[in-house]
mmCIF file of C-alpha atoms in Angstrom:
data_model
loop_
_atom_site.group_PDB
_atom_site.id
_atom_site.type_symbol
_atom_site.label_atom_id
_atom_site.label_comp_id
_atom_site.label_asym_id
_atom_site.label_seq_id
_atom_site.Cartn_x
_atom_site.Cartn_y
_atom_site.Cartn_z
ATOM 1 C CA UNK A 173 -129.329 -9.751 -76.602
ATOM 2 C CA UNK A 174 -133.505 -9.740 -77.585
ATOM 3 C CA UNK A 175 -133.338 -12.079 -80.796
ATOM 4 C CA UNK A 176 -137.194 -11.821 -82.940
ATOM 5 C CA UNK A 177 -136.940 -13.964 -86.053
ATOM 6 C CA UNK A 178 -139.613 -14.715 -88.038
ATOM 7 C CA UNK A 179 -140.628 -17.066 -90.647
ATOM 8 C CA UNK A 180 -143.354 -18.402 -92.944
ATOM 9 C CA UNK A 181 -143.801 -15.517 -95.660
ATOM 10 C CA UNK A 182 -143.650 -16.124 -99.245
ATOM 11 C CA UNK A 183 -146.155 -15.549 -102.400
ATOM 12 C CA UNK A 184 -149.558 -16.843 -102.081
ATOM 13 C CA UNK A 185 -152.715 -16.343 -103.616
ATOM 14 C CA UNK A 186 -155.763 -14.215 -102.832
ATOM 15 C CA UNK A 187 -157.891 -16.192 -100.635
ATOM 16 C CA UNK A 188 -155.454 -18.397 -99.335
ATOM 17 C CA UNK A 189 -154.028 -18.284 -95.975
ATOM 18 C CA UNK A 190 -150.491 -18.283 -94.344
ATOM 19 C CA UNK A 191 -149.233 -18.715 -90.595
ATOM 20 C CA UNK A 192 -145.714 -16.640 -90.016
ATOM 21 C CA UNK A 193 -143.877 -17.652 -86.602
ATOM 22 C CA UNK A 194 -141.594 -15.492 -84.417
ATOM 23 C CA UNK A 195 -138.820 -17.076 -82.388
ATOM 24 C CA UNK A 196 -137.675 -15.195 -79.525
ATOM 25 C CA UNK A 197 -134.956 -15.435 -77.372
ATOM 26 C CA UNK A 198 -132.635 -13.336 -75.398
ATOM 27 C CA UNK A 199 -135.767 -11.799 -72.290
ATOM 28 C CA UNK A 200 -138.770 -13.499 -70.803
ATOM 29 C CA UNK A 201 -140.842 -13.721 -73.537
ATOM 30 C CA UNK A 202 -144.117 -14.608 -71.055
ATOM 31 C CA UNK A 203 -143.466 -11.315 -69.494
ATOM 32 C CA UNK A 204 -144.466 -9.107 -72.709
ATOM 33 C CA UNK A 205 -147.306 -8.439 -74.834
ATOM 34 C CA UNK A 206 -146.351 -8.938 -78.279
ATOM 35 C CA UNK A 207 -147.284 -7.531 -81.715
ATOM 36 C CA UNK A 208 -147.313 -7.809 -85.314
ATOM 37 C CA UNK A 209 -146.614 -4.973 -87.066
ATOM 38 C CA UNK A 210 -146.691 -4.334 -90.922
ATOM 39 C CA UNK A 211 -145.456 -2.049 -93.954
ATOM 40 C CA UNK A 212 -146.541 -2.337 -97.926
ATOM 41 C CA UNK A 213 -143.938 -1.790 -100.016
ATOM 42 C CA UNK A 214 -142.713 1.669 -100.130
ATOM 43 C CA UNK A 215 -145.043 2.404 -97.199
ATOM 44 C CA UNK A 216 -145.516 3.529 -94.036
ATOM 45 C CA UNK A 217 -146.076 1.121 -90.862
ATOM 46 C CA UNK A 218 -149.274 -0.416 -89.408
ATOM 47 C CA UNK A 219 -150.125 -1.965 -86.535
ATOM 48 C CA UNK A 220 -152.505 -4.775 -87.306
ATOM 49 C CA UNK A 221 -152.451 -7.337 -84.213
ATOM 50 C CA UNK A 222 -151.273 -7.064 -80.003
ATOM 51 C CA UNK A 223 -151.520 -10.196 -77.629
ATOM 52 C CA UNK A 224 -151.594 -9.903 -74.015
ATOM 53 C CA UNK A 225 -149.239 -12.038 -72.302
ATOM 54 C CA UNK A 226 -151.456 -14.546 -71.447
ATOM 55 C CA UNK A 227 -152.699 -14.595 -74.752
ATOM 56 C CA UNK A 228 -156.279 -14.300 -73.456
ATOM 57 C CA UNK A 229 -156.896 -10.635 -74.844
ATOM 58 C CA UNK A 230 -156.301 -9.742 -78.919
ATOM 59 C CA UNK A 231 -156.514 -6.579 -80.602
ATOM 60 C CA UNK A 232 -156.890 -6.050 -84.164
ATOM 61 C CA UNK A 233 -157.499 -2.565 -86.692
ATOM 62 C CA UNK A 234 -160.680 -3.211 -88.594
ATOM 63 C CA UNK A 235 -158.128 -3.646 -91.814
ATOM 64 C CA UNK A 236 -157.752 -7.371 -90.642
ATOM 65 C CA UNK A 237 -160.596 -8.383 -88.456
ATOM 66 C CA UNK A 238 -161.548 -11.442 -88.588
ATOM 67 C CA UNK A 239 -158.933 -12.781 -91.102
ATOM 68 C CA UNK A 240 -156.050 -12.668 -89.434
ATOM 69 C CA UNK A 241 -155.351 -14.584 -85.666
ATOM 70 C CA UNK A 242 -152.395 -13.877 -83.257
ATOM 71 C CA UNK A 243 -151.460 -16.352 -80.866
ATOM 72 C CA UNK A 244 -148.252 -17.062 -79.004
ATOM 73 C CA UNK A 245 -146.664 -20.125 -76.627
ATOM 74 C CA UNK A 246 -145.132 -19.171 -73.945
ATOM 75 C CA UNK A 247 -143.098 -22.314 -73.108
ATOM 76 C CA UNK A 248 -141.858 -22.354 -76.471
ATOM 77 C CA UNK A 249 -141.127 -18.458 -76.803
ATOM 78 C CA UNK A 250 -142.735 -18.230 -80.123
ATOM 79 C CA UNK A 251 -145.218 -15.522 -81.409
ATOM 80 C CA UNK A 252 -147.903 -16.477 -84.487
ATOM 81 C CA UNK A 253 -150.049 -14.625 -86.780
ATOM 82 C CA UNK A 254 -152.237 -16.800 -88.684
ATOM 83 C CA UNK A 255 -153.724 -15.138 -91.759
ATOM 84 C CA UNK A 256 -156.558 -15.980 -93.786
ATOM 85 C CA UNK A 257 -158.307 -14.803 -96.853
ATOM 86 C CA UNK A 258 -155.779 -13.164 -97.970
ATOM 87 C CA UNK A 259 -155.875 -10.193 -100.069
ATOM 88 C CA UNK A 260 -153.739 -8.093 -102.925
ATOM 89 C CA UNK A 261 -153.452 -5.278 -99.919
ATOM 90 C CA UNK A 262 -151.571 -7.614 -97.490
ATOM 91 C CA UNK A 263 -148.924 -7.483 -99.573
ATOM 92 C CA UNK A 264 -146.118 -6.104 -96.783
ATOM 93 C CA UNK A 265 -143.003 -7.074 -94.793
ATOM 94 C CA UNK A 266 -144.727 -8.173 -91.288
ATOM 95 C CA UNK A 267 -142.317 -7.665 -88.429
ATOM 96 C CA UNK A 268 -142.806 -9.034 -85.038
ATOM 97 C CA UNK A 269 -142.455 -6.848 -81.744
ATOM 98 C CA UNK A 270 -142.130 -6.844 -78.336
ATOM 99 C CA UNK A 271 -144.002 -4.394 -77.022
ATOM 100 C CA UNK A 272 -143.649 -2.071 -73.379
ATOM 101 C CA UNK A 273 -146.301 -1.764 -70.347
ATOM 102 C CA UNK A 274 -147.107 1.152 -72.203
ATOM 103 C CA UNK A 275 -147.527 -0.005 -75.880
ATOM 104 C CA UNK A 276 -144.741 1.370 -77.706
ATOM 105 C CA UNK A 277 -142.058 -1.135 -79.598
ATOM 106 C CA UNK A 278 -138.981 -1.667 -77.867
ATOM 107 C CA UNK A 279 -137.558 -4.492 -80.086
ATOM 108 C CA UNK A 280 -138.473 -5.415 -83.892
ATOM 109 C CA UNK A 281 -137.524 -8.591 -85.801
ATOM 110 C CA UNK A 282 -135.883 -8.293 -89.368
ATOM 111 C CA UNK A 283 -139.150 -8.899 -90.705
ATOM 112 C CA UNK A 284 -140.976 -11.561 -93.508
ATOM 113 C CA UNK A 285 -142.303 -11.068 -96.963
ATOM 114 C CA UNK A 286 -145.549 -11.980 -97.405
ATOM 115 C CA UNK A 287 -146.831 -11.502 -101.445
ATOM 116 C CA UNK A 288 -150.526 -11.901 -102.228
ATOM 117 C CA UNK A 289 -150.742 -12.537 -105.695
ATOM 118 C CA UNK A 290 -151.953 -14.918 -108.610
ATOM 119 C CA UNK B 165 -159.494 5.514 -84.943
ATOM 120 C CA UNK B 166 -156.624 8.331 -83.671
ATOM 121 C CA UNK B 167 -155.171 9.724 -87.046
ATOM 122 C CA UNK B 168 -151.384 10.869 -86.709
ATOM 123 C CA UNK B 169 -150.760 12.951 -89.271
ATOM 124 C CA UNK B 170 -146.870 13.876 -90.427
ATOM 125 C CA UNK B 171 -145.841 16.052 -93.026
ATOM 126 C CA UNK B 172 -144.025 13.845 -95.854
ATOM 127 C CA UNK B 173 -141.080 15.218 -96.168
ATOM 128 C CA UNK B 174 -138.449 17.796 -94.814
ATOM 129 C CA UNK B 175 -135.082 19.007 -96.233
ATOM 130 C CA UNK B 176 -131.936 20.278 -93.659
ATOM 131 C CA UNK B 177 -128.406 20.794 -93.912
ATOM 132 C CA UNK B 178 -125.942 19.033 -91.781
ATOM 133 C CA UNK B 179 -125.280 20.160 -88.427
ATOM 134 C CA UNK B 180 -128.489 22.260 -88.332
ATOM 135 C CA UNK B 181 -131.595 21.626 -86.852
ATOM 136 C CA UNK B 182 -134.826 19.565 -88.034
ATOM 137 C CA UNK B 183 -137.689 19.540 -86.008
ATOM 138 C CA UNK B 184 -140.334 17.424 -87.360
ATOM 139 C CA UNK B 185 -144.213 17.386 -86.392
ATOM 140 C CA UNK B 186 -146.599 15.218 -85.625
ATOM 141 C CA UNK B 187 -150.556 15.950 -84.896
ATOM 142 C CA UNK B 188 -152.735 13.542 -83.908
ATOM 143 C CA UNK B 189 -157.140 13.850 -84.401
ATOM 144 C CA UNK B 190 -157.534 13.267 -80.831
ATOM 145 C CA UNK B 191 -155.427 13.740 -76.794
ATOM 146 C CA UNK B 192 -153.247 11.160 -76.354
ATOM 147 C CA UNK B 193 -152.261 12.291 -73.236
ATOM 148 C CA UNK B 194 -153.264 10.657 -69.720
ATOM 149 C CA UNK B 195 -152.865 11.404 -66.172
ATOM 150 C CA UNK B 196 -150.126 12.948 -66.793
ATOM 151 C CA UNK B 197 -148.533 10.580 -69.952
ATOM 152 C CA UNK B 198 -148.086 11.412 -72.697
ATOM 153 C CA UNK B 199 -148.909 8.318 -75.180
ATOM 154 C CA UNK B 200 -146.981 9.363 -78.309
ATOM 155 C CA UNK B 201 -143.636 7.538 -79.797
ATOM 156 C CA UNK B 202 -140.849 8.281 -81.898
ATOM 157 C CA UNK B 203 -138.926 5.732 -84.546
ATOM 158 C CA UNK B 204 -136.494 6.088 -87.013
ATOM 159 C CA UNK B 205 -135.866 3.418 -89.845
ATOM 160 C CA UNK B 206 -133.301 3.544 -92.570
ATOM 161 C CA UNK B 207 -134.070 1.731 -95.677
ATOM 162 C CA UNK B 208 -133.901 -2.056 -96.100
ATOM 163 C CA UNK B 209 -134.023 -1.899 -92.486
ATOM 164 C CA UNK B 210 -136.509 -2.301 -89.384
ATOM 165 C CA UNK B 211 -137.401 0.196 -87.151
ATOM 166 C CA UNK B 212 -135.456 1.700 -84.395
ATOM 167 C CA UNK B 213 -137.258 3.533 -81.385
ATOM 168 C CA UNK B 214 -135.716 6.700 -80.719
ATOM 169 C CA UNK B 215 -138.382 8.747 -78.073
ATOM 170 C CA UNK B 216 -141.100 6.922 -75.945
ATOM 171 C CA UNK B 217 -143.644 8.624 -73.770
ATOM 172 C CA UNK B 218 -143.253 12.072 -75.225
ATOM 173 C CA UNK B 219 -140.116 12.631 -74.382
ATOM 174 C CA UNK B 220 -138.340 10.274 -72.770
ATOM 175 C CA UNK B 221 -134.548 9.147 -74.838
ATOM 176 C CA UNK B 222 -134.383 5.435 -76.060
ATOM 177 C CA UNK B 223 -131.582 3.621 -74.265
ATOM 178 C CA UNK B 224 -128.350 4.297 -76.660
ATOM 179 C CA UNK B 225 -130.270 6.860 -78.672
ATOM 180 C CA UNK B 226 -127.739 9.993 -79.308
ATOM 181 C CA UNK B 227 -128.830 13.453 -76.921
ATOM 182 C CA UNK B 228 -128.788 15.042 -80.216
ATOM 183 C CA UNK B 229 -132.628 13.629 -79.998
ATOM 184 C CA UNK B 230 -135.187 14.910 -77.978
ATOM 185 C CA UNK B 231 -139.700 14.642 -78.056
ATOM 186 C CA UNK B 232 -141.798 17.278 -76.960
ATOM 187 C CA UNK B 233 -145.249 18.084 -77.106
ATOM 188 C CA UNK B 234 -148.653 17.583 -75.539
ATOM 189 C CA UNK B 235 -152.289 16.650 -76.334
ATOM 190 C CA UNK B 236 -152.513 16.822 -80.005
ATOM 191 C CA UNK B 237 -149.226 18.418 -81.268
ATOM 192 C CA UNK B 238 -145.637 16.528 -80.997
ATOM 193 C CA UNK B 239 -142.397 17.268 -82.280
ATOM 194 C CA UNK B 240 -139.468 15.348 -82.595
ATOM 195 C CA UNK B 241 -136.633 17.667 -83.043
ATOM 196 C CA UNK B 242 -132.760 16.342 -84.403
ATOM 197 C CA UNK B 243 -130.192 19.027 -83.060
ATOM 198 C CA UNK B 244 -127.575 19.047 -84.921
ATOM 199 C CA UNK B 245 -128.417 16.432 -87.858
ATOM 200 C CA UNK B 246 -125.763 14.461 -88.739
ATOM 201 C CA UNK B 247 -125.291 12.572 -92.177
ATOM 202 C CA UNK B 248 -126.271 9.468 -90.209
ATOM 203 C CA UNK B 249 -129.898 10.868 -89.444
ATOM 204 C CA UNK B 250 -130.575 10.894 -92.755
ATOM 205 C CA UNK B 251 -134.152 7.994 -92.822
ATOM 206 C CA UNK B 252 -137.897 7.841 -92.275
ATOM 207 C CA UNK B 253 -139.352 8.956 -88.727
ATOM 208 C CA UNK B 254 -142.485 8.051 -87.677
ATOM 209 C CA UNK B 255 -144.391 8.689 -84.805
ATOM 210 C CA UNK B 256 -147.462 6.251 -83.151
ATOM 211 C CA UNK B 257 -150.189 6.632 -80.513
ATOM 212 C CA UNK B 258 -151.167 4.140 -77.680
ATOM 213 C CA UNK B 259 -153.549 5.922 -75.970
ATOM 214 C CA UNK B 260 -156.318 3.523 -77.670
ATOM 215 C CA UNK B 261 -156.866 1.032 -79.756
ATOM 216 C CA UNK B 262 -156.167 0.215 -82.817
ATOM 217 C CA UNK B 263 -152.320 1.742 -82.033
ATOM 218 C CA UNK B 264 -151.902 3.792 -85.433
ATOM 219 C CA UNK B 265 -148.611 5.235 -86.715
ATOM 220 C CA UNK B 266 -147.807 8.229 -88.662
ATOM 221 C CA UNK B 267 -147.288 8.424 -92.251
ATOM 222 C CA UNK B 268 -143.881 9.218 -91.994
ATOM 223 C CA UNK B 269 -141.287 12.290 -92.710
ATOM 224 C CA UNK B 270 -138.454 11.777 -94.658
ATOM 225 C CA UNK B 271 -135.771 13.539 -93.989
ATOM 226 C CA UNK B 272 -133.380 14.874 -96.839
ATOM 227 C CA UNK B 273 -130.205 16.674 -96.929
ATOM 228 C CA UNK B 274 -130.864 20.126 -98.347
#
C-alpha cells in the first residue's frame, strides 16, 4: 500500500521559513517524480513544485519562485519542500504526490498545515 | 500559463446525470494524448484521481465515471450520481509547465 506522510507545518511568521518532509513507503520511491501540491483554505488546488527523479530538474509556478526549494533522497524515500520568505498567501494544506510518466497524481498524502501569520 | 476554467457549481438529482466541463486557454492535446485529468475530493479530505489522460478510468474508480473531450473542451460526466458523488471535481493540465488545476465544480444535490 503507497504510504505519503508529511510533516513540518505549523504557524509561522511572514518572512520566516519552514521545511515540510514526506515519508514514503509502500513503491520505489526513486522511480517517480514527485510533487508538492497545495490548497488555501476553502480553495481550490495548486501545483507549486515537481522533482524529477533524480532530483536534477525542478519546476516551480511563478507564485513561489525562488522562495520555495524541493528536494528529495532517494535512499531515504523522503520528499522536501523547503520554504522561505514566507507570506500571508501561503497559508494552505500542502500535500505531497507521486506523480505518473505523464504528470497527473496517482497518490496524495493526508496533507500539512502550514499558517503564515503574526 | 494554461488556464482551466470550471464552472463553480452544478446541482443534480440522484440517479441522474451530471456532466461537468472543463475548458482550458490553450490544446492540451499531443500526438495523440490527451493531457487533461480528473479528481474528486470530499471535504476534510485529499484528493482522489478519478480520469487520467482524457479518458482513461482510475484503477477502482466506479464505470459510472467516464472523461471525454479534446483540445480545449473536457467533460467529466457522472452517470447515474449517487449520494456518494456528492464533492469537489477538479480537472488539471500537463501538457506544460507550470501544471495548473481547475477551479473546481461542486456538485450539489438538487
Amino acid at each position: 500500500e503507497v504510504q505519503l506522510v508529511e510533516s513540518g507545518g505549523g504557524l509561522v511568521q511572514p518572512g520566516r521559513s519552514l521545511k515540510l518532509s514526506c515519508a514514503a513507503s509502500g513503491f520505489t520511491f526513486s522511480n517517480y517524480y514527485m510533487a508538492w501540491v497545495r490548497q488555501a483554505p476553502k480553495k481550490g488546488l495548486e501545483w507549486v513544485a515537481t522533482i524529477s527523479t533524480s532530483g536534477s530538474r525542478t519546476y516551480y509556478p511563478d507564485s513561489v519562485k525562488g522562495r520555495f526549494t524541493i528536494s528529495r533522497d532517494n535512499a531515504k524515500s523522503s520528499l522536501y519542500l523547503q520554504m522561505n520568505s514566507l507570506k500571508s498567501e501561503d497559508t494552505a494544506t500542502y500535500y505531497c504526490a507521486r506523480v505518473s510518466y505523464s504528470s497527473y497524481i496517482y497518490d496524495w498524502g493526508q496533507g500539512v498545515m502550514v499558517t503564515v501569520s503574526s | 500559463d494554461i488556464v482551466l476554467t470550471q464552472s463553480p457549481a452544478l446541482a443534480v438529482s440522484l440517479e441522474q446525470r451530471a456532466t461537468i466541463s472543463c475548458k482550458t486557454s490553450q490544446n492540451v492535446d499531443n500526438y495523440g494524448i490527451s493531457y487533461m485529468h480528473w479528481y474528486q475530493q470530499k471535504p476534510g479530505q485529499q484528493p482522489k484521481l478519478l480520469i487520467y489522460e482524457g479518458s482513461n478510468l482510475a484503477s477502482g474508480i466506479p464505470a459510472r465515471f467516464s472523461g471525454s473531450g479534446s483540445g480545449t473542451d473536457f467533460t467529466l460526466t457522472i452517470d447515474p450520481v449517487e449520494a456518494d458523488d456528492i464533492a469537489t471535481y477538479y480537472c488539471q493540465q500537463s501538457k506544460d509547465y507550470p501544471r495548473t488545476f481547475g477551479g473546481g465544480t461542486k456538485l450539489e444535490l438538487k
